[in-house]
Short mmCIF file of C-alpha atoms and ligand atoms in Angstrom, two decimals:
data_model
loop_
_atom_site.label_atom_id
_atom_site.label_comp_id
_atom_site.label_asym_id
_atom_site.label_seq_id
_atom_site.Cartn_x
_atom_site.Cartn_y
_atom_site.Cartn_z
CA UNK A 1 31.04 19.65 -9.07
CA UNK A 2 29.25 22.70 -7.48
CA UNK A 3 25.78 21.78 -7.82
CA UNK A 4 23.79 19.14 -8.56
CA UNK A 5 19.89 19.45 -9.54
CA UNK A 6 17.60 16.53 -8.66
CA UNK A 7 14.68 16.00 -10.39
CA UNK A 8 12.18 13.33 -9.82
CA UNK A 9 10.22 12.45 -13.38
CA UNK A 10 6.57 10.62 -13.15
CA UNK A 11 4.84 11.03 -16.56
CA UNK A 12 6.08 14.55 -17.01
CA UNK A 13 6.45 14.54 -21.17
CA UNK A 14 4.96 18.12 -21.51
CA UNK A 15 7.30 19.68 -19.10
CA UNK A 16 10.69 18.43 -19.42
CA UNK A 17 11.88 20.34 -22.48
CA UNK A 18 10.59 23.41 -20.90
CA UNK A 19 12.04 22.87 -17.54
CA UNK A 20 15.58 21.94 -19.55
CA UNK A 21 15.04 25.24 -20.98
CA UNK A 22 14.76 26.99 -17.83
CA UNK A 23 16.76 25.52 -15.80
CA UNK A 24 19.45 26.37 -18.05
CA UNK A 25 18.68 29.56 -18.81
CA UNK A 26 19.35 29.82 -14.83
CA UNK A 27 21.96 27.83 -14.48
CA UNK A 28 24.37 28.79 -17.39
CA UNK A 29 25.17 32.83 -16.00
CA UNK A 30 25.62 31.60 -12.55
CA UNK A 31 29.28 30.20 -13.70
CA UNK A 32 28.90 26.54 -12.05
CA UNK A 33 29.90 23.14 -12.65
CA UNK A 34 26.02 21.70 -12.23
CA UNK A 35 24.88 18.18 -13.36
CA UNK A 36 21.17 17.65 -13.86
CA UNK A 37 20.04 14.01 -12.16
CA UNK A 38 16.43 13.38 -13.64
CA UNK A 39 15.16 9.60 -11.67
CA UNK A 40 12.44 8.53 -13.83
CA UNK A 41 10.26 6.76 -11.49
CA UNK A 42 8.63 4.64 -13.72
CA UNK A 43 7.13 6.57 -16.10
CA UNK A 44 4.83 5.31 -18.90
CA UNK A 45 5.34 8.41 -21.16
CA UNK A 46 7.77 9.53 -23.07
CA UNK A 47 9.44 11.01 -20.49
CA UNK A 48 12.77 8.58 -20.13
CA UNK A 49 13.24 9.04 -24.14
CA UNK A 50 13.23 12.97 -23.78
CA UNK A 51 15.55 12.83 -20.99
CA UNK A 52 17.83 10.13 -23.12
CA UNK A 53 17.61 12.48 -25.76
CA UNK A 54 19.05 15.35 -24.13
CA UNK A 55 21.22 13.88 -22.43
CA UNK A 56 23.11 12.78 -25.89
CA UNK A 57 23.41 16.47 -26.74
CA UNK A 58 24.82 17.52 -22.89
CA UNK A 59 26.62 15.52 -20.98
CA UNK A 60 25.72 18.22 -17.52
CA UNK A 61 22.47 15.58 -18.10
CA UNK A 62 22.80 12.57 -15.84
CA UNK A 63 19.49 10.18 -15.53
CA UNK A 64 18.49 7.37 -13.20
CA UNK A 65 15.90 4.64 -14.81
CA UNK A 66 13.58 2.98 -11.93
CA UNK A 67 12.38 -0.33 -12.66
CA UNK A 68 8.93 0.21 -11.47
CA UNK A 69 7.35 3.61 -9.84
CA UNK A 70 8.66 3.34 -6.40
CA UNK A 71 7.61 7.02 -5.24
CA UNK A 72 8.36 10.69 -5.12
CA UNK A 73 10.65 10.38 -1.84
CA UNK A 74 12.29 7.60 -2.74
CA UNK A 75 13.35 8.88 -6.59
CA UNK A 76 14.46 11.98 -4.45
CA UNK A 77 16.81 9.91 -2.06
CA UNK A 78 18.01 7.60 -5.55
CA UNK A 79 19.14 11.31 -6.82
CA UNK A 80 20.96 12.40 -3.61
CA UNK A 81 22.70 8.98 -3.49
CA UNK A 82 24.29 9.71 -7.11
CA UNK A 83 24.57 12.99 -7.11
CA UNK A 84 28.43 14.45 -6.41
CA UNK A 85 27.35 18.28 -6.23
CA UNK A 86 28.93 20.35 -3.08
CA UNK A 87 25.07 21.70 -2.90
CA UNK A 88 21.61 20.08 -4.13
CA UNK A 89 18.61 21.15 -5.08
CA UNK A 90 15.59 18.72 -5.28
CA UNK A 91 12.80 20.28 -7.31
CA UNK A 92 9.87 19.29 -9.25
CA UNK A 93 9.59 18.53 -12.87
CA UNK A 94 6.33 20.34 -13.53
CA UNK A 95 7.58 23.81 -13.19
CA UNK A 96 5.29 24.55 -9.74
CA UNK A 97 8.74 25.25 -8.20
CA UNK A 98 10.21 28.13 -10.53
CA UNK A 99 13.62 27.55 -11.40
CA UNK A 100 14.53 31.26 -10.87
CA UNK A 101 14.52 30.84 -7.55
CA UNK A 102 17.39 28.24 -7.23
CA UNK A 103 19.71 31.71 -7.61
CA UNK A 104 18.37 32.88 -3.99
CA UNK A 105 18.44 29.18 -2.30
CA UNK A 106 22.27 29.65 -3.63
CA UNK A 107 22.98 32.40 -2.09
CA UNK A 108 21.78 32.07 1.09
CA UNK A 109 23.39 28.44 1.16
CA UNK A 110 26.72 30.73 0.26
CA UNK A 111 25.96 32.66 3.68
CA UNK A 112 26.69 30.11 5.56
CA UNK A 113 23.42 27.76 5.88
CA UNK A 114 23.27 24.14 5.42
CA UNK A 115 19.54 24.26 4.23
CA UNK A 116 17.27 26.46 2.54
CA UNK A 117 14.11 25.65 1.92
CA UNK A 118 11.55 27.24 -0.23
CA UNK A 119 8.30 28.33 1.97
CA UNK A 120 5.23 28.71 -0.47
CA UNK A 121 3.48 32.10 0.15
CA UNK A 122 0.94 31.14 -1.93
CA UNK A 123 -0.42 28.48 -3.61
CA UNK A 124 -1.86 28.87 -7.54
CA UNK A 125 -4.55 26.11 -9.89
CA UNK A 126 -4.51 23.40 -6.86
CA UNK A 127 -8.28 22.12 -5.75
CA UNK A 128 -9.51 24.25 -2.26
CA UNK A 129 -9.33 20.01 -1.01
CA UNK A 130 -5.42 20.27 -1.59
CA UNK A 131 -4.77 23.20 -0.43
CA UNK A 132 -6.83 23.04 3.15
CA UNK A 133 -5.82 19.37 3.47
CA UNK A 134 -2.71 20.15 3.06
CA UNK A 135 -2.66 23.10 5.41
CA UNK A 136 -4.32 21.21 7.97
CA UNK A 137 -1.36 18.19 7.48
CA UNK A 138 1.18 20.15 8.25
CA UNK A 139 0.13 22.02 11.85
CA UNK A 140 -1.05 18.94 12.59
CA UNK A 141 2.29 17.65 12.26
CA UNK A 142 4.15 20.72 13.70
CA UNK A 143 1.99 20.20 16.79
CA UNK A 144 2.84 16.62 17.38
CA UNK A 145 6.07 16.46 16.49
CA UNK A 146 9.55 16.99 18.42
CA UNK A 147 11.37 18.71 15.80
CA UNK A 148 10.54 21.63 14.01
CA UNK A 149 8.92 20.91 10.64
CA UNK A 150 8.54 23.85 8.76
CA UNK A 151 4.76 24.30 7.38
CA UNK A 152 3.55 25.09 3.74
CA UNK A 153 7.48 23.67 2.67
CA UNK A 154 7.40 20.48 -0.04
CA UNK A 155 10.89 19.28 -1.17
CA UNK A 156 11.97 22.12 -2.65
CA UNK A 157 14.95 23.36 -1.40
CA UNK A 158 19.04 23.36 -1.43
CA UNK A 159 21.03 21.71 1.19
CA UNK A 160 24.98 21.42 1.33
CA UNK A 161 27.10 17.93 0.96
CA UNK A 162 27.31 17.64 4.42
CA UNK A 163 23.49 17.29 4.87
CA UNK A 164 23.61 14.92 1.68
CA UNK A 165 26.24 12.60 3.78
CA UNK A 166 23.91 12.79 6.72
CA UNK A 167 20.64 11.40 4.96
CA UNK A 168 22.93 8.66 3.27
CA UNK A 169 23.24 7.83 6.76
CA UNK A 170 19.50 7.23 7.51
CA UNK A 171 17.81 4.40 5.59
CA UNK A 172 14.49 3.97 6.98
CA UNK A 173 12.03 2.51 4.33
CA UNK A 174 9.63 5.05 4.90
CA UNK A 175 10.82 8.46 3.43
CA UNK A 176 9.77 11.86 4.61
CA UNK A 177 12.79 13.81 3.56
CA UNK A 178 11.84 17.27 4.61
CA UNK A 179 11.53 15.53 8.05
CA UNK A 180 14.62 13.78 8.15
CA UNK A 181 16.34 17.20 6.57
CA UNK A 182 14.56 19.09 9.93
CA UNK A 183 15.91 16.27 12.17
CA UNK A 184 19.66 16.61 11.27
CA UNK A 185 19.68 20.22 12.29
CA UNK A 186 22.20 22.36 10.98
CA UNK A 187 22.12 25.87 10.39
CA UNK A 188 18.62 26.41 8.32
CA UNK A 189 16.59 29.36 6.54
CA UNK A 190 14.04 29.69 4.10
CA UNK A 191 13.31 31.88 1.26
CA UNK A 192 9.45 32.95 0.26
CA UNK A 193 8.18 32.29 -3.18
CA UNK A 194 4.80 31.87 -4.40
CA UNK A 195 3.79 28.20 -5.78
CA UNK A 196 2.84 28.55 -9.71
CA UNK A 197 0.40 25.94 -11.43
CA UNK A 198 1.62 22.80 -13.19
CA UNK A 199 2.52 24.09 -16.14
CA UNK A 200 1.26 20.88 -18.02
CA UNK A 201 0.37 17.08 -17.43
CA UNK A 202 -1.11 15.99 -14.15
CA UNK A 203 -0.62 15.37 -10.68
CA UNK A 204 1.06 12.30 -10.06
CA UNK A 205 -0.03 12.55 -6.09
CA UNK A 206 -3.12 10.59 -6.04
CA UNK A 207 -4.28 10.84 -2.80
CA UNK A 208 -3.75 7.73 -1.76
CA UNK A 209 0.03 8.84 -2.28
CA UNK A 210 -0.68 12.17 -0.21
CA UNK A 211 -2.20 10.26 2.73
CA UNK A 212 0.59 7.33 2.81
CA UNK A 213 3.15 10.50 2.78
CA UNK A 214 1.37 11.84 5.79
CA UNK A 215 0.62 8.68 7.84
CA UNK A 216 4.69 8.23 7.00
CA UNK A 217 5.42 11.86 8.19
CA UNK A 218 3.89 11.38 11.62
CA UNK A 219 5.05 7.70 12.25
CA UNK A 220 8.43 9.10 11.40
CA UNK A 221 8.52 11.86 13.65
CA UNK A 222 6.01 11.62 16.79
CA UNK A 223 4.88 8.57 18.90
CA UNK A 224 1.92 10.87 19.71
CA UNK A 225 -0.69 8.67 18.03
CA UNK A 226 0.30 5.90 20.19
CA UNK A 227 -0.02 7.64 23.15
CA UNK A 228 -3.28 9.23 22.35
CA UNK A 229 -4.65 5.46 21.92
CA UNK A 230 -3.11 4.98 25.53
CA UNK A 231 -4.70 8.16 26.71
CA UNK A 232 -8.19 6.94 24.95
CA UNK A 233 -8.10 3.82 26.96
CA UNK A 234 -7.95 5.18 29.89
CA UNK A 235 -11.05 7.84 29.38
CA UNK A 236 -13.19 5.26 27.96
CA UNK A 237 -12.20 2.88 30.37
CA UNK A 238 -12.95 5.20 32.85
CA UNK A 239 -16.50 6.24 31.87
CA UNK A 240 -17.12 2.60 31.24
CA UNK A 241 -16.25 1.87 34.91
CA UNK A 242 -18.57 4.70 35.92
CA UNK A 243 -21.21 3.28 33.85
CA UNK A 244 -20.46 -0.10 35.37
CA UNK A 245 -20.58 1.48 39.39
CA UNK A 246 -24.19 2.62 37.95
CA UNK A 247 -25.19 -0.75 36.63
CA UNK A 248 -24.59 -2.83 39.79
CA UNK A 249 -26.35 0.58 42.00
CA UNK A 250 -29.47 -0.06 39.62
CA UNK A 251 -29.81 -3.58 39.58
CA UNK A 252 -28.97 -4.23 43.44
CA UNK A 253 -29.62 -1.28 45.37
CA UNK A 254 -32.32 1.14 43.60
CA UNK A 255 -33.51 -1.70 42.28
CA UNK A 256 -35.15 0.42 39.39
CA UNK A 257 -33.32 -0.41 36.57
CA UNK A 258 -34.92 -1.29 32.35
CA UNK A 259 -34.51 -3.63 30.20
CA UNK A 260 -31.54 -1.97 28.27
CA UNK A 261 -30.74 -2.50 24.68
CA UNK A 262 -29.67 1.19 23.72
CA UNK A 263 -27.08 1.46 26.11
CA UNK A 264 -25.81 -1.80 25.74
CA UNK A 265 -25.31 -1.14 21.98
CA UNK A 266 -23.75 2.31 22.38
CA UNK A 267 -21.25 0.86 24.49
CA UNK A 268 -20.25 -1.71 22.51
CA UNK A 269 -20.49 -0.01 19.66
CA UNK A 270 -18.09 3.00 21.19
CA UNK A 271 -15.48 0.64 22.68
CA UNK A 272 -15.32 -1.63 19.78
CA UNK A 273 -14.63 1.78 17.54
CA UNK A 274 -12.20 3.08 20.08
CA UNK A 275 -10.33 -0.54 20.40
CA UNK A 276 -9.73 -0.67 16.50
CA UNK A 277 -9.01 2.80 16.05
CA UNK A 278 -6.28 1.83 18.66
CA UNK A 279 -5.28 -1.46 17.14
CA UNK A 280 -5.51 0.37 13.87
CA UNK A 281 -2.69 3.33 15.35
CA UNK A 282 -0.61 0.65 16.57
CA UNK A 283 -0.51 -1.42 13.05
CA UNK A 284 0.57 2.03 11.18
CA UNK A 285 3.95 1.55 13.53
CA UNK A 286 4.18 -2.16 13.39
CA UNK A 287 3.77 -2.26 9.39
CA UNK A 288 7.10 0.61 8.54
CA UNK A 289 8.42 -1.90 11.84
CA UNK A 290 8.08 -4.50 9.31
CA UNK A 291 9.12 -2.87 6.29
CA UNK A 292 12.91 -2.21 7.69
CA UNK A 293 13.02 -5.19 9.39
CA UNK A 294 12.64 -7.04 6.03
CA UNK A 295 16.12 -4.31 4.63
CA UNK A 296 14.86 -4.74 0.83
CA UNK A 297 16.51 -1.97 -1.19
CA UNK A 298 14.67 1.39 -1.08
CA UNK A 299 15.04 1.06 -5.25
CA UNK A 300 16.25 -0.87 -8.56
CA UNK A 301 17.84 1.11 -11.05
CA UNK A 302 17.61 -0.70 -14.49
CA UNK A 303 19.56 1.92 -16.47
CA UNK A 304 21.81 4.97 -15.49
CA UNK A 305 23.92 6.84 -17.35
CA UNK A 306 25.96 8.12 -14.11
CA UNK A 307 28.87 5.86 -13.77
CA UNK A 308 29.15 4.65 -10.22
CA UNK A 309 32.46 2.45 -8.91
CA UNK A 310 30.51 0.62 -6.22
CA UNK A 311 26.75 0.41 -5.92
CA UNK A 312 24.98 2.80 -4.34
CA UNK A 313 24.54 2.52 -0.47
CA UNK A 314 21.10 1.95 -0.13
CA UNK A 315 21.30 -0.86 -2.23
CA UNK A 316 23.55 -2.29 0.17
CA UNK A 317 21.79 -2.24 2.71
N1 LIG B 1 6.65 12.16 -8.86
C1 LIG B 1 7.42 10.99 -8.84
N2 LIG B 1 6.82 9.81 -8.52
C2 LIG B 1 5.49 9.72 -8.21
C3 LIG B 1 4.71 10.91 -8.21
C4 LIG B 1 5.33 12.11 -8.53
O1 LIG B 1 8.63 11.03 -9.10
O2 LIG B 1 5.02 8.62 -7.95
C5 LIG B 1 7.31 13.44 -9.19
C6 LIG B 1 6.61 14.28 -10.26
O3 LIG B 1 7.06 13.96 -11.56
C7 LIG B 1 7.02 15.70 -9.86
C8 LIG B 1 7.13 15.61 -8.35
O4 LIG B 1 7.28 14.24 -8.04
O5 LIG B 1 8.30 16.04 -10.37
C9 LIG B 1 5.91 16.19 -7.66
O6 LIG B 1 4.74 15.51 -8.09
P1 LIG B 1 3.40 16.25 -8.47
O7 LIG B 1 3.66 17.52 -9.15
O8 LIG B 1 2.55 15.26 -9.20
O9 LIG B 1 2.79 16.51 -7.04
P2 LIG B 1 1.93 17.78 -6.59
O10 LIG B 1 2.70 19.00 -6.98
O11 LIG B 1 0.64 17.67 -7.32
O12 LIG B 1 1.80 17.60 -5.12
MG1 LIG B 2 3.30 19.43 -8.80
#
């Protein structure tokens, strides 16, 4: 198998027979053996049926049937764990990543890279929210983490077997896979397109899905938070000492000193905030802590069409 094509399916009716058609329309001239893995991550369209469907007429079309919606990231890392291409390509299902460009990612891949991601130039029909929030997200994250995570980059990409192996080999809970791809290293490049609209359907990224993706990005990848909630203590506890030298100078020396409600509430009131914000950092880290201490698998599969000898690793585990 030269290439398999992950694609991650959340109520995505309206798009997969176009995307089929497209992706095949790319596929087909470029002379590989390819296999199509759609995960249907719980769906409640029609969305497993279509997929069932075509995968009666081609047998290239391999599906994975979640139990329950477990998540973009972790349908992704379901695909990668079935799928037996010597290169991948995770994209999404509603056409925002155009399939044409899989020919490029190839290519490059052929030149002797181990990833190649797609870098949006632009992005089309997403709110001015999205698109600054997301902006913001990711320099935020380039500046606090160690590795380099490439900005305005989703999931869309192509990475070689060996990179496949190496994320089989990682099975934190909490998936960010374009960080764990930038962690393993590897030769990597990028290719420019610009980012189309959905083509039809909705967003399945509420944003309480967006913000638990970025609160697992930067747990993932940076300790920084915790630090900055070790560097916080120290300022406030500093002023507050300060303030406290003043207090006793007032009350004992100067011996001019009011009645003082105001300050007494801003103070509590400002180390109070800064103490939960603190205990708050520190229960992000102690709650993915949690999460692979407790090893459940990442995912239940309740049909597949992909036959597979031994379970899959991650269920294993
Ligand atoms: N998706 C998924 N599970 C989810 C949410 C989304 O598998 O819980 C899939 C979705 O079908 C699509 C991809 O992930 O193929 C990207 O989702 P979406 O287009 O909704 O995100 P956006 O582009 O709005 O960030
Ligand atoms: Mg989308």
């Amino acid at each position: 198998m030269d290439l398999s094509v992950i694609i991650p399916i959340y109520n995505e009716e309206s798009n997969i027979p176009a995307l089929y058609d497209r992706l095949r329309e790319v596929l087909d001239p470029m002379g590989l053996r390819y296999e199509f893995i759609f995960i249907n991550d719980g769906s409640r369209d029609k969305s497993l049926q279509l997929v069932q469907t075509l995968a009666l007429r081609d047998e290239r079309v391999r599906y994975i049937d979640f139990s329950r919606n477990f998540g973009h990231q972790i349908a992704v890392t379901a695909g990668l764990d079935l799928s037996s291409g010597e290169a991948v390509v995770i994209i999404d299902a509603d056409l925002q990543d155009p399939p044409e460009l899989i020919v490029p990612l190839y290519q490059k891949l052929q030149e002797g890279y181990e990833v190649v991601y797609a870098k949006r130039r632009s992005r089309q029909g997403e709110s001015a929210a999205k698109k600054t929030t997301a902006k913001l997200f990711y320099r935020i994250l380039a500046s606090i983490t160690n590795i380099s995570i490439p900005v305005d980059t989703g999931d869309f990409r192509i990475i070689s077997r060996k990179v496949v192996d190496a994320l089989k080999r990682m099975p934190e809970q909490n998936k960010f896979i374009r960080g764990q791809i930038s962690w393993i290293g590897y030769r990597q490049t990028f290719v420019e397109y610009d980012r189309a609209e959905r083509a039809g359907g909705e967003t399945g990224y509420t944003y309480r899905k967006m913000i638990r993706l970025a609160l697992d990005g930067i747990t993932g990848f940076s300790d920084v938070p915790l630090k900055v909630a070790t560097v916080s203590g120290f300022l406030v506890s500093g002023v507050a000492f300060v303030v406290m030298l003043y207090t006793l100078y007032a009350r004992f020396v100067s011996g001019n000193y009011q009645p003082g409600w105001a300050s007494l509430m801003v103070s509590i009131l400002f180390l109070g905030g800064v103490q939960l914000i603190a205990i708050g950092i520190i229960g992000e880290y102690i709650a993915r802590l949690s999460a692979n201490v407790r090893q459940r698998p990442l995912y239940i599969i309740s049909d597949t069409n992909i036959p597979t000898t031994s379970p899959p690793d991650s269920q294993l585990r």
